[in-house]
């Protein structure tokens, strides 16, 4: 049954309008945009409403703040539509827009779309505890202050301690920087390291938003193949020897789920040292490993300060939190502090940072992670067991050691893009592996989230509906 749609918030409308104008070329790279006050007056809305929209545009790299000079469209901003067309030209057919993996979080009426990826278990979030922590912080005047550019210090301290315990990263609080999103992490790293005109390795298949963000801020991206051991460092060295950056997901490759073995990790670090290059480690779901202990972060092996570690709290707690963080070597702290003062993302609300700091420092975060790891292992097994009877139909589940989604291989005579399109038309948030490979030939598969499957019956009903939606007789 269709539910009535709520009116789109004003800040979302402003954000969407500016993004569209930039992507369509109606606002040119380097062009100055209206000030917060001027635009708020023109639209008849609160200045804070415009601030929210501008903060998001800054965080995603569409705009750049230049202090007293004002806010400008980012230089070298490429229109998004031509960029997508170029990257998907190999497919020889347009991919359905709804299957593009740059927009993984989808909610209908506040509820997750069935089989949605990248979304924590919203039904198990400790809402009462969170409400108490938030109420306590609201009573403190300090939590309502303007946010510090690099982040709220108690949160930076709490994250440094947590990462030392859980991911083997030895860093002080001043090496941790708080940003509103993963895309802001990339923008901050590129700005601080002065890489805007350089080239970067990106995983192939990989998270397309990584390549699109890097291209939007002026970098040239180089697709480096991923095999059964993760990113092929030798391939990258041979084909793209002049790259200055590599963006990788070593703990749980996105989307194949493989972990980068020790030898590859050493090769990657050696490449960075030898070529004066940098590595961005996107540890988007490294906490969730179901066999053995979570793998140490690549950053924990970094003796030369070449790894920029990026983590997210939004995938662990809830997407509306919009809090991520970056950890850098001590030698890079001044560069990153300067980049933060240039206000590439405008800072994150201090109230939410303060609540998360309490949540971590009082032990609730670690307990939540432990509980979710057990819950996700159970929900993962339920989805895998529900899919098992369809192995004979060409749908084979390969269980990896960790992560928040399943990769289901499909037989060669089935088109994963077509299957995903049919599934999405039926209301299932399934993604095609081919879409994560820019349409290039290769392994076919379907990506499905399991974190919000509540019981075995629900898993079986979802899979039965999914198979009907595939309509295999219509091949």
GROMACS .gro file of C-alpha atoms in nm:
model
  475
    1UNK     CA    1   0.000   0.000   0.000
    2UNK     CA    2   0.139   0.335  -0.096
    3UNK     CA    3   0.209   0.568   0.193
    4UNK     CA    4   0.165   0.943   0.161
    5UNK     CA    5   0.492   1.121   0.095
    6UNK     CA    6   0.599   1.399   0.325
    7UNK     CA    7   0.694   1.734   0.178
    8UNK     CA    8   1.064   1.759   0.100
    9UNK     CA    9   1.241   1.974   0.365
   10UNK     CA   10   1.346   2.320   0.246
   11UNK     CA   11   1.716   2.252   0.304
   12UNK     CA   12   1.691   1.939   0.087
   13UNK     CA   13   1.527   2.144  -0.189
   14UNK     CA   14   1.804   2.405  -0.173
   15UNK     CA   15   2.072   2.136  -0.178
   16UNK     CA   16   1.913   1.953  -0.473
   17UNK     CA   17   1.869   2.276  -0.670
   18UNK     CA   18   2.232   2.385  -0.626
   19UNK     CA   19   2.363   2.038  -0.703
   20UNK     CA   20   2.154   2.022  -1.021
   21UNK     CA   21   2.267   2.370  -1.133
   22UNK     CA   22   2.632   2.277  -1.078
   23UNK     CA   23   2.602   1.943  -1.256
   24UNK     CA   24   2.415   2.097  -1.548
   25UNK     CA   25   2.671   2.376  -1.583
   26UNK     CA   26   2.431   2.655  -1.487
   27UNK     CA   27   2.679   2.743  -1.212
   28UNK     CA   28   3.036   2.742  -1.343
   29UNK     CA   29   3.350   2.619  -1.162
   30UNK     CA   30   3.492   2.908  -0.959
   31UNK     CA   31   3.166   3.106  -0.965
   32UNK     CA   32   3.072   3.277  -0.639
   33UNK     CA   33   2.736   3.183  -0.489
   34UNK     CA   34   2.506   3.389  -0.269
   35UNK     CA   35   2.597   3.438   0.095
   36UNK     CA   36   2.393   3.258   0.361
   37UNK     CA   37   2.222   3.579   0.466
   38UNK     CA   38   2.147   3.695   0.111
   39UNK     CA   39   1.999   3.362   0.003
   40UNK     CA   40   1.798   3.324   0.325
   41UNK     CA   41   1.651   3.670   0.272
   42UNK     CA   42   1.579   3.600  -0.094
   43UNK     CA   43   1.400   3.273  -0.017
   44UNK     CA   44   1.232   3.392   0.301
   45UNK     CA   45   1.375   3.109   0.513
   46UNK     CA   46   1.590   3.090   0.824
   47UNK     CA   47   1.961   3.134   0.778
   48UNK     CA   48   2.018   2.798   0.950
   49UNK     CA   49   1.813   2.626   0.679
   50UNK     CA   50   2.049   2.756   0.410
   51UNK     CA   51   2.348   2.667   0.631
   52UNK     CA   52   2.241   2.300   0.639
   53UNK     CA   53   2.218   2.288   0.258
   54UNK     CA   54   2.551   2.468   0.211
   55UNK     CA   55   2.724   2.242   0.466
   56UNK     CA   56   2.619   1.937   0.267
   57UNK     CA   57   2.732   2.091  -0.063
   58UNK     CA   58   3.066   2.180   0.099
   59UNK     CA   59   3.104   1.833   0.244
   60UNK     CA   60   3.037   1.665  -0.091
   61UNK     CA   61   3.284   1.886  -0.272
   62UNK     CA   62   3.040   2.092  -0.481
   63UNK     CA   63   3.127   2.417  -0.303
   64UNK     CA   64   3.438   2.551  -0.133
   65UNK     CA   65   3.450   2.823   0.134
   66UNK     CA   66   3.722   3.088   0.105
   67UNK     CA   67   3.680   3.277   0.429
   68UNK     CA   68   3.586   3.645   0.394
   69UNK     CA   69   3.593   3.614   0.013
   70UNK     CA   70   3.277   3.402   0.021
   71UNK     CA   71   3.165   3.062  -0.105
   72UNK     CA   72   3.240   2.938  -0.456
   73UNK     CA   73   3.166   2.647  -0.687
   74UNK     CA   74   3.463   2.411  -0.666
   75UNK     CA   75   3.723   2.458  -0.936
   76UNK     CA   76   3.745   2.173  -1.188
   77UNK     CA   77   3.393   2.060  -1.100
   78UNK     CA   78   3.285   1.833  -1.384
   79UNK     CA   79   2.915   1.803  -1.473
   80UNK     CA   80   2.797   1.474  -1.325
   81UNK     CA   81   2.591   1.350  -1.618
   82UNK     CA   82   2.870   1.347  -1.876
   83UNK     CA   83   3.100   1.184  -1.619
   84UNK     CA   84   2.850   0.902  -1.562
   85UNK     CA   85   2.800   0.855  -1.933
   86UNK     CA   86   3.175   0.822  -1.988
   87UNK     CA   87   3.223   0.571  -1.709
   88UNK     CA   88   2.930   0.352  -1.812
   89UNK     CA   89   2.985   0.363  -2.188
   90UNK     CA   90   3.128   0.011  -2.182
   91UNK     CA   91   2.790  -0.131  -2.084
   92UNK     CA   92   2.634  -0.045  -2.424
   93UNK     CA   93   2.304   0.022  -2.250
   94UNK     CA   94   2.202   0.272  -1.983
   95UNK     CA   95   2.197   0.135  -1.630
   96UNK     CA   96   1.872   0.205  -1.447
   97UNK     CA   97   1.923   0.522  -1.241
   98UNK     CA   98   1.776   0.350  -0.936
   99UNK     CA   99   2.053   0.088  -0.952
  100UNK     CA  100   2.337   0.339  -0.925
  101UNK     CA  101   2.533   0.243  -0.611
  102UNK     CA  102   2.611   0.605  -0.519
  103UNK     CA  103   2.287   0.628  -0.324
  104UNK     CA  104   2.273   0.325  -0.098
  105UNK     CA  105   2.060   0.458   0.185
  106UNK     CA  106   1.695   0.436   0.092
  107UNK     CA  107   1.403   0.471   0.331
  108UNK     CA  108   1.030   0.458   0.264
  109UNK     CA  109   0.813   0.616   0.530
  110UNK     CA  110   1.109   0.596   0.766
  111UNK     CA  111   1.152   0.221   0.711
  112UNK     CA  112   1.437   0.045   0.529
  113UNK     CA  113   1.369  -0.081   0.178
  114UNK     CA  114   1.387  -0.464   0.179
  115UNK     CA  115   1.745  -0.595   0.135
  116UNK     CA  116   1.887  -0.242   0.161
  117UNK     CA  117   2.268  -0.220   0.176
  118UNK     CA  118   2.481   0.007   0.392
  119UNK     CA  119   2.219   0.049   0.662
  120UNK     CA  120   2.254  -0.062   1.027
  121UNK     CA  121   1.977  -0.247   1.209
  122UNK     CA  122   1.747   0.043   1.288
  123UNK     CA  123   1.509  -0.176   1.490
  124UNK     CA  124   1.788  -0.255   1.738
  125UNK     CA  125   1.928   0.092   1.791
  126UNK     CA  126   1.929   0.184   2.165
  127UNK     CA  127   1.692   0.478   2.133
  128UNK     CA  128   1.616   0.525   2.504
  129UNK     CA  129   1.983   0.534   2.597
  130UNK     CA  130   2.054   0.774   2.312
  131UNK     CA  131   1.768   1.001   2.422
  132UNK     CA  132   1.907   1.015   2.776
  133UNK     CA  133   2.255   1.105   2.654
  134UNK     CA  134   2.117   1.371   2.424
  135UNK     CA  135   1.898   1.523   2.696
  136UNK     CA  136   2.199   1.540   2.925
  137UNK     CA  137   2.404   1.722   2.661
  138UNK     CA  138   2.125   1.965   2.575
  139UNK     CA  139   2.134   2.084   2.936
  140UNK     CA  140   2.500   2.177   2.887
  141UNK     CA  141   2.549   2.511   2.717
  142UNK     CA  142   2.879   2.399   2.565
  143UNK     CA  143   2.714   2.141   2.339
  144UNK     CA  144   2.527   2.420   2.158
  145UNK     CA  145   2.843   2.604   2.057
  146UNK     CA  146   2.967   2.660   1.707
  147UNK     CA  147   3.163   2.345   1.616
  148UNK     CA  148   3.543   2.350   1.609
  149UNK     CA  149   3.671   2.302   1.251
  150UNK     CA  150   3.864   1.983   1.333
  151UNK     CA  151   3.594   1.840   1.558
  152UNK     CA  152   3.487   1.821   1.923
  153UNK     CA  153   3.796   1.732   2.126
  154UNK     CA  154   3.629   1.484   2.367
  155UNK     CA  155   3.500   1.291   2.063
  156UNK     CA  156   3.844   1.295   1.903
  157UNK     CA  157   3.991   1.162   2.229
  158UNK     CA  158   3.725   0.891   2.257
  159UNK     CA  159   3.778   0.779   1.897
  160UNK     CA  160   4.156   0.768   1.938
  161UNK     CA  161   4.120   0.540   2.241
  162UNK     CA  162   3.860   0.319   2.070
  163UNK     CA  163   4.065   0.281   1.750
  164UNK     CA  164   4.372   0.185   1.952
  165UNK     CA  165   4.175  -0.095   2.124
  166UNK     CA  166   3.972  -0.221   1.832
  167UNK     CA  167   4.170  -0.150   1.514
  168UNK     CA  168   4.531  -0.138   1.637
  169UNK     CA  169   4.576   0.228   1.538
  170UNK     CA  170   4.816   0.424   1.756
  171UNK     CA  171   4.709   0.788   1.728
  172UNK     CA  172   4.660   1.088   1.953
  173UNK     CA  173   4.340   1.290   1.958
  174UNK     CA  174   4.491   1.571   1.752
  175UNK     CA  175   4.543   1.322   1.467
  176UNK     CA  176   4.167   1.257   1.446
  177UNK     CA  177   3.948   1.491   1.239
  178UNK     CA  178   3.567   1.486   1.240
  179UNK     CA  179   3.382   1.529   0.909
  180UNK     CA  180   3.016   1.490   0.807
  181UNK     CA  181   3.055   1.212   0.548
  182UNK     CA  182   3.293   0.983   0.362
  183UNK     CA  183   3.291   1.218   0.063
  184UNK     CA  184   3.404   1.498   0.295
  185UNK     CA  185   3.686   1.271   0.416
  186UNK     CA  186   3.809   1.235   0.058
  187UNK     CA  187   3.777   1.607  -0.009
  188UNK     CA  188   3.967   1.691   0.310
  189UNK     CA  189   4.250   1.448   0.227
  190UNK     CA  190   4.290   1.571  -0.131
  191UNK     CA  191   4.288   1.934  -0.016
  192UNK     CA  192   4.536   1.881   0.269
  193UNK     CA  193   4.776   1.678   0.056
  194UNK     CA  194   4.753   1.907  -0.247
  195UNK     CA  195   4.648   1.629  -0.485
  196UNK     CA  196   4.372   1.806  -0.679
  197UNK     CA  197   4.544   1.762  -1.018
  198UNK     CA  198   4.697   1.418  -0.954
  199UNK     CA  199   4.572   1.070  -1.046
  200UNK     CA  200   4.436   0.809  -0.808
  201UNK     CA  201   4.391   0.433  -0.806
  202UNK     CA  202   4.034   0.322  -0.735
  203UNK     CA  203   3.917  -0.035  -0.693
  204UNK     CA  204   3.741  -0.200  -0.989
  205UNK     CA  205   3.481  -0.314  -0.908
  206UNK     CA  206   3.441  -0.059  -0.635
  207UNK     CA  207   3.222   0.202  -0.474
  208UNK     CA  208   3.145   0.441  -0.762
  209UNK     CA  209   3.093   0.738  -0.533
  210UNK     CA  210   3.467   0.726  -0.458
  211UNK     CA  211   3.560   0.782  -0.823
  212UNK     CA  212   3.290   1.042  -0.876
  213UNK     CA  213   3.396   1.242  -0.571
  214UNK     CA  214   3.763   1.237  -0.672
  215UNK     CA  215   3.679   1.343  -1.027
  216UNK     CA  216   3.455   1.620  -0.901
  217UNK     CA  217   3.743   1.772  -0.703
  218UNK     CA  218   3.983   1.755  -0.998
  219UNK     CA  219   4.159   1.418  -0.976
  220UNK     CA  220   4.197   1.165  -1.256
  221UNK     CA  221   4.082   0.818  -1.151
  222UNK     CA  222   4.245   0.494  -1.262
  223UNK     CA  223   4.050   0.166  -1.237
  224UNK     CA  224   4.274  -0.099  -1.077
  225UNK     CA  225   4.132  -0.448  -1.097
  226UNK     CA  226   4.024  -0.642  -0.791
  227UNK     CA  227   4.077  -1.019  -0.785
  228UNK     CA  228   4.014  -1.286  -0.523
  229UNK     CA  229   4.279  -1.123  -0.301
  230UNK     CA  230   4.163  -0.762  -0.330
  231UNK     CA  231   4.321  -0.475  -0.520
  232UNK     CA  232   4.596  -0.594  -0.759
  233UNK     CA  233   4.889  -0.372  -0.664
  234UNK     CA  234   5.106  -0.511  -0.947
  235UNK     CA  235   4.840  -0.419  -1.202
  236UNK     CA  236   4.828  -0.065  -1.065
  237UNK     CA  237   5.208  -0.031  -1.072
  238UNK     CA  238   5.224  -0.149  -1.434
  239UNK     CA  239   4.932   0.043  -1.583
  240UNK     CA  240   4.923   0.360  -1.370
  241UNK     CA  241   5.278   0.420  -1.243
  242UNK     CA  242   5.234   0.795  -1.188
  243UNK     CA  243   4.938   0.778  -0.949
  244UNK     CA  244   4.979   0.969  -0.621
  245UNK     CA  245   4.681   0.823  -0.432
  246UNK     CA  246   4.513   0.485  -0.383
  247UNK     CA  247   4.168   0.451  -0.224
  248UNK     CA  248   4.114   0.100  -0.090
  249UNK     CA  249   3.881  -0.104   0.132
  250UNK     CA  250   4.129  -0.361   0.271
  251UNK     CA  251   3.928  -0.509   0.559
  252UNK     CA  252   3.620  -0.589   0.349
  253UNK     CA  253   3.649  -0.494  -0.017
  254UNK     CA  254   3.348  -0.305  -0.143
  255UNK     CA  255   3.160  -0.482  -0.296
  256UNK     CA  256   3.324  -0.828  -0.330
  257UNK     CA  257   3.388  -0.872   0.043
  258UNK     CA  258   3.743  -1.012   0.018
  259UNK     CA  259   4.007  -0.905   0.270
  260UNK     CA  260   4.342  -0.776   0.151
  261UNK     CA  261   4.606  -1.033   0.259
  262UNK     CA  262   4.930  -0.941   0.434
  263UNK     CA  263   5.147  -0.967   0.122
  264UNK     CA  264   4.926  -0.727  -0.073
  265UNK     CA  265   4.920  -0.488   0.221
  266UNK     CA  266   5.298  -0.481   0.232
  267UNK     CA  267   5.312  -0.430  -0.147
  268UNK     CA  268   5.068  -0.140  -0.124
  269UNK     CA  269   5.261   0.030   0.156
  270UNK     CA  270   5.589  -0.019  -0.031
  271UNK     CA  271   5.437   0.139  -0.343
  272UNK     CA  272   5.325   0.444  -0.144
  273UNK     CA  273   5.671   0.494   0.011
  274UNK     CA  274   5.859   0.442  -0.317
  275UNK     CA  275   5.635   0.674  -0.522
  276UNK     CA  276   5.575   0.946  -0.260
  277UNK     CA  277   5.209   0.845  -0.278
  278UNK     CA  278   4.925   0.822  -0.027
  279UNK     CA  279   4.671   0.557   0.066
  280UNK     CA  280   4.317   0.631   0.180
  281UNK     CA  281   4.190   0.335   0.383
  282UNK     CA  282   3.810   0.332   0.375
  283UNK     CA  283   3.720   0.112   0.674
  284UNK     CA  284   3.347   0.141   0.623
  285UNK     CA  285   3.239  -0.176   0.808
  286UNK     CA  286   3.557  -0.321   0.953
  287UNK     CA  287   3.391  -0.381   1.292
  288UNK     CA  288   3.176  -0.660   1.151
  289UNK     CA  289   3.367  -0.983   1.109
  290UNK     CA  290   3.194  -1.313   1.186
  291UNK     CA  291   3.485  -1.559   1.183
  292UNK     CA  292   3.777  -1.475   1.407
  293UNK     CA  293   3.862  -1.131   1.536
  294UNK     CA  294   3.827  -0.811   1.329
  295UNK     CA  295   4.134  -0.761   1.109
  296UNK     CA  296   4.382  -0.492   1.215
  297UNK     CA  297   4.356  -0.179   1.004
  298UNK     CA  298   4.608  -0.118   0.728
  299UNK     CA  299   4.685   0.203   0.918
  300UNK     CA  300   4.823  -0.008   1.206
  301UNK     CA  301   5.105  -0.125   0.974
  302UNK     CA  302   5.187   0.225   0.851
  303UNK     CA  303   5.541   0.305   0.966
  304UNK     CA  304   5.592   0.592   0.721
  305UNK     CA  305   5.272   0.793   0.773
  306UNK     CA  306   5.136   0.726   0.423
  307UNK     CA  307   4.790   0.595   0.520
  308UNK     CA  308   4.491   0.823   0.570
  309UNK     CA  309   4.238   0.621   0.770
  310UNK     CA  310   3.867   0.696   0.712
  311UNK     CA  311   3.592   0.556   0.932
  312UNK     CA  312   3.223   0.622   0.969
  313UNK     CA  313   2.982   0.631   1.261
  314UNK     CA  314   2.675   0.661   1.041
  315UNK     CA  315   2.692   0.300   0.918
  316UNK     CA  316   2.746   0.175   1.272
  317UNK     CA  317   2.478   0.381   1.450
  318UNK     CA  318   2.226   0.542   1.211
  319UNK     CA  319   2.256   0.724   0.876
  320UNK     CA  320   2.099   1.049   0.997
  321UNK     CA  321   2.395   1.098   1.231
  322UNK     CA  322   2.623   1.202   0.941
  323UNK     CA  323   2.949   1.173   1.132
  324UNK     CA  324   3.270   1.031   0.990
  325UNK     CA  325   3.633   1.071   1.087
  326UNK     CA  326   3.983   1.080   0.942
  327UNK     CA  327   4.305   0.969   1.115
  328UNK     CA  328   4.640   1.093   0.985
  329UNK     CA  329   5.008   1.072   1.078
  330UNK     CA  330   5.134   1.325   1.333
  331UNK     CA  331   5.348   1.491   1.065
  332UNK     CA  332   5.035   1.570   0.862
  333UNK     CA  333   4.835   1.730   1.144
  334UNK     CA  334   4.925   2.093   1.054
  335UNK     CA  335   4.822   2.041   0.690
  336UNK     CA  336   4.490   1.886   0.787
  337UNK     CA  337   4.421   2.152   1.050
  338UNK     CA  338   4.476   2.419   0.786
  339UNK     CA  339   4.247   2.238   0.542
  340UNK     CA  340   3.977   2.220   0.813
  341UNK     CA  341   4.009   2.593   0.876
  342UNK     CA  342   3.945   2.647   0.506
  343UNK     CA  343   3.602   2.505   0.592
  344UNK     CA  344   3.569   2.243   0.322
  345UNK     CA  345   3.277   2.095   0.516
  346UNK     CA  346   3.170   2.365   0.762
  347UNK     CA  347   3.199   2.144   1.070
  348UNK     CA  348   2.960   1.897   1.231
  349UNK     CA  349   2.698   1.994   1.493
  350UNK     CA  350   2.868   1.984   1.830
  351UNK     CA  351   2.560   1.851   2.007
  352UNK     CA  352   2.570   1.525   1.810
  353UNK     CA  353   2.947   1.501   1.851
  354UNK     CA  354   2.910   1.540   2.226
  355UNK     CA  355   2.645   1.267   2.245
  356UNK     CA  356   2.862   1.027   2.046
  357UNK     CA  357   3.163   1.111   2.266
  358UNK     CA  358   2.964   1.007   2.574
  359UNK     CA  359   2.833   0.698   2.395
  360UNK     CA  360   3.190   0.585   2.320
  361UNK     CA  361   3.365   0.690   2.641
  362UNK     CA  362   3.105   0.528   2.868
  363UNK     CA  363   3.143   0.192   2.692
  364UNK     CA  364   2.805   0.189   2.518
  365UNK     CA  365   2.960   0.199   2.171
  366UNK     CA  366   3.173  -0.113   2.223
  367UNK     CA  367   2.876  -0.298   2.374
  368UNK     CA  368   2.659  -0.194   2.078
  369UNK     CA  369   2.920  -0.316   1.828
  370UNK     CA  370   2.949  -0.650   2.006
  371UNK     CA  371   2.571  -0.695   2.014
  372UNK     CA  372   2.533  -0.597   1.648
  373UNK     CA  373   2.810  -0.837   1.545
  374UNK     CA  374   2.615  -1.126   1.699
  375UNK     CA  375   2.285  -1.003   1.555
  376UNK     CA  376   2.426  -0.951   1.204
  377UNK     CA  377   2.583  -1.297   1.203
  378UNK     CA  378   2.240  -1.443   1.275
  379UNK     CA  379   2.061  -1.229   1.016
  380UNK     CA  380   2.330  -1.302   0.758
  381UNK     CA  381   2.280  -1.673   0.811
  382UNK     CA  382   1.902  -1.639   0.776
  383UNK     CA  383   1.931  -1.471   0.437
  384UNK     CA  384   2.193  -1.721   0.316
  385UNK     CA  385   1.976  -2.015   0.424
  386UNK     CA  386   1.670  -1.866   0.252
  387UNK     CA  387   1.870  -1.833  -0.072
  388UNK     CA  388   2.021  -2.185  -0.053
  389UNK     CA  389   1.728  -2.368  -0.224
  390UNK     CA  390   1.779  -2.151  -0.533
  391UNK     CA  391   2.140  -2.255  -0.590
  392UNK     CA  392   2.020  -2.494  -0.863
  393UNK     CA  393   1.861  -2.194  -1.040
  394UNK     CA  394   2.198  -2.026  -1.065
  395UNK     CA  395   2.209  -1.817  -0.745
  396UNK     CA  396   2.512  -1.909  -0.533
  397UNK     CA  397   2.591  -1.734  -0.205
  398UNK     CA  398   2.960  -1.691  -0.120
  399UNK     CA  399   2.983  -1.612   0.249
  400UNK     CA  400   3.275  -1.383   0.326
  401UNK     CA  401   3.414  -1.341   0.674
  402UNK     CA  402   3.257  -1.001   0.739
  403UNK     CA  403   3.049  -0.710   0.617
  404UNK     CA  404   2.688  -0.594   0.608
  405UNK     CA  405   2.579  -0.742   0.273
  406UNK     CA  406   2.584  -1.066   0.075
  407UNK     CA  407   2.723  -1.113  -0.275
  408UNK     CA  408   2.523  -1.371  -0.469
  409UNK     CA  409   2.683  -1.504  -0.788
  410UNK     CA  410   2.446  -1.558  -1.082
  411UNK     CA  411   2.503  -1.797  -1.369
  412UNK     CA  412   2.655  -1.667  -1.690
  413UNK     CA  413   2.337  -1.673  -1.898
  414UNK     CA  414   2.159  -1.437  -1.656
  415UNK     CA  415   2.203  -1.059  -1.675
  416UNK     CA  416   2.254  -0.922  -1.324
  417UNK     CA  417   2.162  -0.568  -1.431
  418UNK     CA  418   1.827  -0.688  -1.567
  419UNK     CA  419   1.763  -0.896  -1.255
  420UNK     CA  420   1.843  -0.604  -1.026
  421UNK     CA  421   1.619  -0.374  -1.228
  422UNK     CA  422   1.326  -0.618  -1.200
  423UNK     CA  423   1.390  -0.655  -0.828
  424UNK     CA  424   1.394  -0.280  -0.772
  425UNK     CA  425   1.074  -0.236  -0.970
  426UNK     CA  426   0.919  -0.484  -0.727
  427UNK     CA  427   1.046  -0.288  -0.426
  428UNK     CA  428   1.367  -0.474  -0.338
  429UNK     CA  429   1.688  -0.269  -0.300
  430UNK     CA  430   1.912  -0.515  -0.485
  431UNK     CA  431   2.222  -0.397  -0.674
  432UNK     CA  432   2.401  -0.555  -0.970
  433UNK     CA  433   2.774  -0.623  -0.940
  434UNK     CA  434   2.814  -0.514  -1.304
  435UNK     CA  435   2.698  -0.164  -1.203
  436UNK     CA  436   2.986  -0.147  -0.954
  437UNK     CA  437   3.221  -0.233  -1.241
  438UNK     CA  438   3.104   0.059  -1.458
  439UNK     CA  439   2.927  -0.190  -1.685
  440UNK     CA  440   3.252  -0.365  -1.788
  441UNK     CA  441   3.243  -0.741  -1.862
  442UNK     CA  442   3.328  -0.975  -1.576
  443UNK     CA  443   3.182  -1.161  -1.283
  444UNK     CA  444   2.807  -1.119  -1.244
  445UNK     CA  445   2.635  -1.101  -0.911
  446UNK     CA  446   2.370  -0.942  -0.692
  447UNK     CA  447   2.433  -0.743  -0.374
  448UNK     CA  448   2.183  -0.769  -0.090
  449UNK     CA  449   2.179  -0.622   0.259
  450UNK     CA  450   2.074  -0.842   0.551
  451UNK     CA  451   2.103  -0.615   0.856
  452UNK     CA  452   1.732  -0.532   0.882
  453UNK     CA  453   1.592  -0.885   0.833
  454UNK     CA  454   1.423  -0.956   1.163
  455UNK     CA  455   1.345  -1.330   1.153
  456UNK     CA  456   1.365  -1.647   0.943
  457UNK     CA  457   1.009  -1.619   0.811
  458UNK     CA  458   1.076  -1.267   0.686
  459UNK     CA  459   1.394  -1.386   0.514
  460UNK     CA  460   1.210  -1.666   0.335
  461UNK     CA  461   0.927  -1.435   0.228
  462UNK     CA  462   1.171  -1.176   0.095
  463UNK     CA  463   1.365  -1.431  -0.107
  464UNK     CA  464   1.049  -1.593  -0.245
  465UNK     CA  465   0.923  -1.250  -0.356
  466UNK     CA  466   1.262  -1.169  -0.503
  467UNK     CA  467   1.270  -1.486  -0.714
  468UNK     CA  468   0.920  -1.408  -0.844
  469UNK     CA  469   1.035  -1.056  -0.933
  470UNK     CA  470   1.329  -1.199  -1.132
  471UNK     CA  471   1.073  -1.376  -1.357
  472UNK     CA  472   1.333  -1.616  -1.497
  473UNK     CA  473   1.090  -1.736  -1.767
  474UNK     CA  474   1.106  -1.389  -1.928
  475UNK     CA  475   1.472  -1.427  -2.028
   0.00000   0.00000   0.00000
